[in-house]
């Protein structure tokens, strides 16, 4: 019997989003339905994952970016809050739809950190989701309450990063 799990990939090291993508790929192999919601839109729109989704068959994961660049945008606090709230409402809709077996909320920790979504709201969604639905949260600096809520937590620890040598983000490795 399928037992829905809550997974959290956090920490400063590289590998959080790609771990979620790897899990999505694995689930898809089993014919499971996957939704991948990106809370933060970075400077790069054309990520490899977005291009891959476009090349793969229709039944591969659905990927949406809802952040409107809210971390990097210059607009004020209210603009960021609105983008985060839209993303959260979309996340609730997707999770509660009963259509998916795995939902990824990528870079979710930032909306918690900024207080745009409360831990109470997260607890409520986790508790009321379909019982077999797996949920993955990613992002740096997960608060202890999110760690508490998750069944499996992996902290990516930076041992080294090429960025420290001044090597810029590389296609296929970072985007
Ligand atoms: P990935 O998407 O490669 O799995 P991630 O999700 O763990 O990485 P994020 O915190 O979301 O990492 O950062 C996005 C990108 O920024 C990553 O591809 C990573 O290589 C890069 N990065 C990681 N650490 C740093 C750093 N200290 N400075 C600048 N860029 C970094
Ligand atoms: Mg990431």
mmCIF file of C-alpha atoms and ligand atoms in Angstrom:
data_model
loop_
_atom_site.group_PDB
_atom_site.id
_atom_site.type_symbol
_atom_site.label_atom_id
_atom_site.label_comp_id
_atom_site.label_asym_id
_atom_site.label_seq_id
_atom_site.Cartn_x
_atom_site.Cartn_y
_atom_site.Cartn_z
ATOM 1 C CA UNK A 1 0.000 0.000 0.000
ATOM 2 C CA UNK A 2 1.364 3.400 -1.011
ATOM 3 C CA UNK A 3 2.359 5.548 1.940
ATOM 4 C CA UNK A 4 2.732 9.208 1.078
ATOM 5 C CA UNK A 5 5.999 10.654 2.320
ATOM 6 C CA UNK A 6 7.237 14.157 2.981
ATOM 7 C CA UNK A 7 10.838 14.666 1.895
ATOM 8 C CA UNK A 8 13.013 17.698 2.461
ATOM 9 C CA UNK A 9 16.270 18.531 0.688
ATOM 10 C CA UNK A 10 17.957 21.449 2.400
ATOM 11 C CA UNK A 11 21.425 22.781 3.265
ATOM 12 C CA UNK A 12 24.026 24.984 1.597
ATOM 13 C CA UNK A 13 25.545 22.378 -0.710
ATOM 14 C CA UNK A 14 24.606 21.701 -4.322
ATOM 15 C CA UNK A 15 22.120 18.954 -5.177
ATOM 16 C CA UNK A 16 18.721 19.873 -3.717
ATOM 17 C CA UNK A 17 16.761 20.630 -6.882
ATOM 18 C CA UNK A 18 18.525 17.923 -8.878
ATOM 19 C CA UNK A 19 17.700 15.357 -6.167
ATOM 20 C CA UNK A 20 14.043 16.321 -6.559
ATOM 21 C CA UNK A 21 14.329 16.055 -10.362
ATOM 22 C CA UNK A 22 15.941 12.626 -10.040
ATOM 23 C CA UNK A 23 13.096 11.439 -7.825
ATOM 24 C CA UNK A 24 10.575 12.872 -10.299
ATOM 25 C CA UNK A 25 12.279 10.930 -13.106
ATOM 26 C CA UNK A 26 12.175 7.735 -11.062
ATOM 27 C CA UNK A 27 8.478 8.170 -10.242
ATOM 28 C CA UNK A 28 7.675 8.908 -13.881
ATOM 29 C CA UNK A 29 9.330 5.623 -14.821
ATOM 30 C CA UNK A 30 6.650 3.884 -12.770
ATOM 31 C CA UNK A 31 3.917 5.747 -14.604
ATOM 32 C CA UNK A 32 3.300 8.025 -11.632
ATOM 33 C CA UNK A 33 1.994 11.527 -12.200
ATOM 34 C CA UNK A 34 4.364 14.266 -11.111
ATOM 35 C CA UNK A 35 3.949 18.012 -10.673
ATOM 36 C CA UNK A 36 7.044 20.166 -10.198
ATOM 37 C CA UNK A 37 6.334 23.679 -8.953
ATOM 38 C CA UNK A 38 9.215 26.157 -8.837
ATOM 39 C CA UNK A 39 8.664 28.897 -6.259
ATOM 40 C CA UNK A 40 11.634 30.982 -7.321
ATOM 41 C CA UNK A 41 12.338 32.022 -10.849
ATOM 42 C CA UNK A 42 16.061 32.596 -11.209
ATOM 43 C CA UNK A 43 17.759 34.795 -13.780
ATOM 44 C CA UNK A 44 17.810 31.887 -16.224
ATOM 45 C CA UNK A 45 14.501 30.930 -17.785
ATOM 46 C CA UNK A 46 15.863 28.247 -20.077
ATOM 47 C CA UNK A 47 16.893 25.566 -17.652
ATOM 48 C CA UNK A 48 17.746 22.066 -18.851
ATOM 49 C CA UNK A 49 14.808 20.654 -16.901
ATOM 50 C CA UNK A 50 12.390 22.961 -18.719
ATOM 51 C CA UNK A 51 13.852 21.983 -22.117
ATOM 52 C CA UNK A 52 13.769 18.304 -21.147
ATOM 53 C CA UNK A 53 10.100 18.478 -20.193
ATOM 54 C CA UNK A 54 9.315 20.020 -23.596
ATOM 55 C CA UNK A 55 11.133 17.170 -25.373
ATOM 56 C CA UNK A 56 9.642 14.336 -23.339
ATOM 57 C CA UNK A 57 6.238 12.751 -23.904
ATOM 58 C CA UNK A 58 3.140 14.560 -22.635
ATOM 59 C CA UNK A 59 2.750 12.357 -19.625
ATOM 60 C CA UNK A 60 6.078 13.441 -18.169
ATOM 61 C CA UNK A 61 6.117 15.786 -15.228
ATOM 62 C CA UNK A 62 4.295 19.067 -15.406
ATOM 63 C CA UNK A 63 6.608 21.938 -14.545
ATOM 64 C CA UNK A 64 5.530 25.433 -13.624
ATOM 65 C CA UNK A 65 7.465 28.423 -12.391
ATOM 66 C CA UNK A 66 5.426 30.712 -10.168
ATOM 67 C CA UNK A 67 7.984 32.918 -8.462
ATOM 68 C CA UNK A 68 7.888 35.790 -10.965
ATOM 69 C CA UNK A 69 11.525 36.235 -9.973
ATOM 70 C CA UNK A 70 10.438 37.396 -6.576
ATOM 71 C CA UNK A 71 13.775 36.911 -4.858
ATOM 72 C CA UNK A 72 15.699 38.841 -7.469
ATOM 73 C CA UNK A 73 13.085 41.363 -8.534
ATOM 74 C CA UNK A 74 13.485 44.992 -7.593
ATOM 75 C CA UNK A 75 9.841 45.604 -6.881
ATOM 76 C CA UNK A 76 8.795 46.056 -3.283
ATOM 77 C CA UNK A 77 7.744 43.580 -0.656
ATOM 78 C CA UNK A 78 4.100 43.549 -1.718
ATOM 79 C CA UNK A 79 4.956 42.356 -5.235
ATOM 80 C CA UNK A 80 6.981 39.490 -3.767
ATOM 81 C CA UNK A 81 4.269 38.537 -1.352
ATOM 82 C CA UNK A 82 1.672 38.419 -4.116
ATOM 83 C CA UNK A 83 3.860 36.177 -6.302
ATOM 84 C CA UNK A 84 4.536 33.882 -3.360
ATOM 85 C CA UNK A 85 0.850 33.712 -2.441
ATOM 86 C CA UNK A 86 -0.080 32.877 -6.058
ATOM 87 C CA UNK A 87 2.476 30.072 -6.043
ATOM 88 C CA UNK A 88 1.164 28.790 -2.710
ATOM 89 C CA UNK A 89 -2.447 28.806 -3.925
ATOM 90 C CA UNK A 90 -1.325 26.878 -7.003
ATOM 91 C CA UNK A 91 0.514 24.386 -4.768
ATOM 92 C CA UNK A 92 -2.636 23.831 -2.683
ATOM 93 C CA UNK A 93 -4.744 23.339 -5.813
ATOM 94 C CA UNK A 94 -2.287 20.805 -7.261
ATOM 95 C CA UNK A 95 -1.828 18.871 -4.001
ATOM 96 C CA UNK A 96 -5.540 18.696 -3.194
ATOM 97 C CA UNK A 97 -6.596 17.890 -6.789
ATOM 98 C CA UNK A 98 -5.902 14.192 -6.261
ATOM 99 C CA UNK A 99 -4.426 14.088 -9.777
ATOM 100 C CA UNK A 100 -0.771 13.603 -8.790
ATOM 101 C CA UNK A 101 1.325 10.973 -7.046
ATOM 102 C CA UNK A 102 4.305 13.247 -6.409
ATOM 103 C CA UNK A 103 4.384 17.003 -5.995
ATOM 104 C CA UNK A 104 7.651 18.944 -5.710
ATOM 105 C CA UNK A 105 7.676 22.418 -4.155
ATOM 106 C CA UNK A 106 11.104 23.587 -5.293
ATOM 107 C CA UNK A 107 12.833 26.449 -3.407
ATOM 108 C CA UNK A 108 9.919 26.505 -0.983
ATOM 109 C CA UNK A 109 11.942 27.406 2.106
ATOM 110 C CA UNK A 110 12.328 31.017 0.927
ATOM 111 C CA UNK A 111 8.629 31.807 1.120
ATOM 112 C CA UNK A 112 8.650 30.464 4.677
ATOM 113 C CA UNK A 113 11.698 32.510 5.576
ATOM 114 C CA UNK A 114 10.094 35.701 4.274
ATOM 115 C CA UNK A 115 6.880 34.862 6.118
ATOM 116 C CA UNK A 116 4.804 34.795 2.918
ATOM 117 C CA UNK A 117 3.438 31.353 3.841
ATOM 118 C CA UNK A 118 3.047 30.253 7.460
ATOM 119 C CA UNK A 119 4.108 26.929 8.958
ATOM 120 C CA UNK A 120 0.515 26.462 10.083
ATOM 121 C CA UNK A 121 -0.605 26.565 6.434
ATOM 122 C CA UNK A 122 2.060 24.018 5.496
ATOM 123 C CA UNK A 123 1.059 21.682 8.338
ATOM 124 C CA UNK A 124 -2.566 21.909 7.269
ATOM 125 C CA UNK A 125 -1.801 21.078 3.630
ATOM 126 C CA UNK A 126 0.450 18.165 4.596
ATOM 127 C CA UNK A 127 -2.230 16.790 6.927
ATOM 128 C CA UNK A 128 -5.103 17.095 4.449
ATOM 129 C CA UNK A 129 -3.312 15.874 1.302
ATOM 130 C CA UNK A 130 -4.331 12.571 -0.318
ATOM 131 C CA UNK A 131 -2.746 9.880 1.914
ATOM 132 C CA UNK A 132 -0.663 8.324 -0.874
ATOM 133 C CA UNK A 133 0.714 11.615 -2.207
ATOM 134 C CA UNK A 134 4.469 12.129 -1.861
ATOM 135 C CA UNK A 135 5.619 15.706 -1.275
ATOM 136 C CA UNK A 136 9.129 17.061 -1.731
ATOM 137 C CA UNK A 137 10.287 20.428 -0.378
ATOM 138 C CA UNK A 138 13.629 21.931 -1.374
ATOM 139 C CA UNK A 139 15.570 25.036 -0.426
ATOM 140 C CA UNK A 140 18.278 26.307 1.861
ATOM 141 C CA UNK A 141 17.736 27.093 5.515
ATOM 142 C CA UNK A 142 14.676 24.958 6.265
ATOM 143 C CA UNK A 143 13.220 25.969 9.651
ATOM 144 C CA UNK A 144 13.227 23.280 12.399
ATOM 145 C CA UNK A 145 9.431 23.013 12.160
ATOM 146 C CA UNK A 146 9.652 21.895 8.508
ATOM 147 C CA UNK A 147 12.350 19.378 9.478
ATOM 148 C CA UNK A 148 9.995 18.107 12.192
ATOM 149 C CA UNK A 149 7.137 17.765 9.718
ATOM 150 C CA UNK A 150 9.126 15.785 7.122
ATOM 151 C CA UNK A 151 9.627 12.014 7.157
ATOM 152 C CA UNK A 152 12.986 12.142 5.372
ATOM 153 C CA UNK A 153 15.394 15.062 5.529
ATOM 154 C CA UNK A 154 18.703 15.320 3.726
ATOM 155 C CA UNK A 155 21.010 18.236 4.318
ATOM 156 C CA UNK A 156 23.346 18.913 1.410
ATOM 157 C CA UNK A 157 26.580 20.111 2.982
ATOM 158 C CA UNK A 158 28.959 22.148 0.872
ATOM 159 C CA UNK A 159 32.341 20.452 0.960
ATOM 160 C CA UNK A 160 33.559 22.411 -2.082
ATOM 161 C CA UNK A 161 31.896 24.432 -4.812
ATOM 162 C CA UNK A 162 33.584 25.494 -8.074
ATOM 163 C CA UNK A 163 31.909 28.876 -7.646
ATOM 164 C CA UNK A 164 34.495 29.632 -4.955
ATOM 165 C CA UNK A 165 37.196 29.339 -7.634
ATOM 166 C CA UNK A 166 35.307 31.897 -9.668
ATOM 167 C CA UNK A 167 33.963 29.372 -12.185
ATOM 168 C CA UNK A 168 30.556 30.513 -13.400
ATOM 169 C CA UNK A 169 27.392 28.404 -13.587
ATOM 170 C CA UNK A 170 27.750 25.688 -16.231
ATOM 171 C CA UNK A 171 25.045 24.495 -18.624
ATOM 172 C CA UNK A 172 23.791 21.018 -17.780
ATOM 173 C CA UNK A 173 25.301 21.163 -14.306
ATOM 174 C CA UNK A 174 23.653 24.164 -12.730
ATOM 175 C CA UNK A 175 20.854 25.090 -15.094
HETATM 176 P P1 LIG B 1 20.984 22.025 -8.026
HETATM 177 O O1 LIG B 1 19.875 22.774 -8.727
HETATM 178 O O2 LIG B 1 22.221 22.009 -8.845
HETATM 179 O O3 LIG B 1 20.572 20.709 -7.480
HETATM 180 P P2 LIG B 1 20.554 23.291 -5.468
HETATM 181 O O4 LIG B 1 19.112 23.213 -5.756
HETATM 182 O O5 LIG B 1 21.062 22.491 -4.312
HETATM 183 O O6 LIG B 1 21.398 22.899 -6.750
HETATM 184 P P3 LIG B 1 20.310 26.123 -5.027
HETATM 185 O O7 LIG B 1 20.554 26.580 -3.631
HETATM 186 O O8 LIG B 1 18.906 26.043 -5.501
HETATM 187 O O9 LIG B 1 21.066 24.757 -5.249
HETATM 188 O O10 LIG B 1 21.196 27.034 -5.994
HETATM 189 C C1 LIG B 1 21.018 27.040 -7.386
HETATM 190 C C2 LIG B 1 22.334 26.950 -8.091
HETATM 191 O O11 LIG B 1 23.290 27.812 -7.523
HETATM 192 C C3 LIG B 1 22.966 25.542 -8.037
HETATM 193 O O12 LIG B 1 23.064 25.013 -9.320
HETATM 194 C C4 LIG B 1 24.329 25.709 -7.434
HETATM 195 O O13 LIG B 1 25.371 25.067 -8.148
HETATM 196 C C5 LIG B 1 24.570 27.177 -7.425
HETATM 197 N N1 LIG B 1 25.267 27.476 -6.154
HETATM 198 C C6 LIG B 1 25.397 26.675 -5.075
HETATM 199 N N2 LIG B 1 26.109 27.251 -4.111
HETATM 200 C C7 LIG B 1 26.417 28.466 -4.579
HETATM 201 C C8 LIG B 1 27.104 29.565 -4.047
HETATM 202 N N3 LIG B 1 27.653 29.534 -2.824
HETATM 203 N N4 LIG B 1 27.172 30.665 -4.810
HETATM 204 C C9 LIG B 1 26.643 30.733 -6.020
HETATM 205 N N5 LIG B 1 25.984 29.721 -6.591
HETATM 206 C C10 LIG B 1 25.872 28.607 -5.879
HETATM 207 MG MG1 LIG B 2 17.616 24.544 -5.993
#
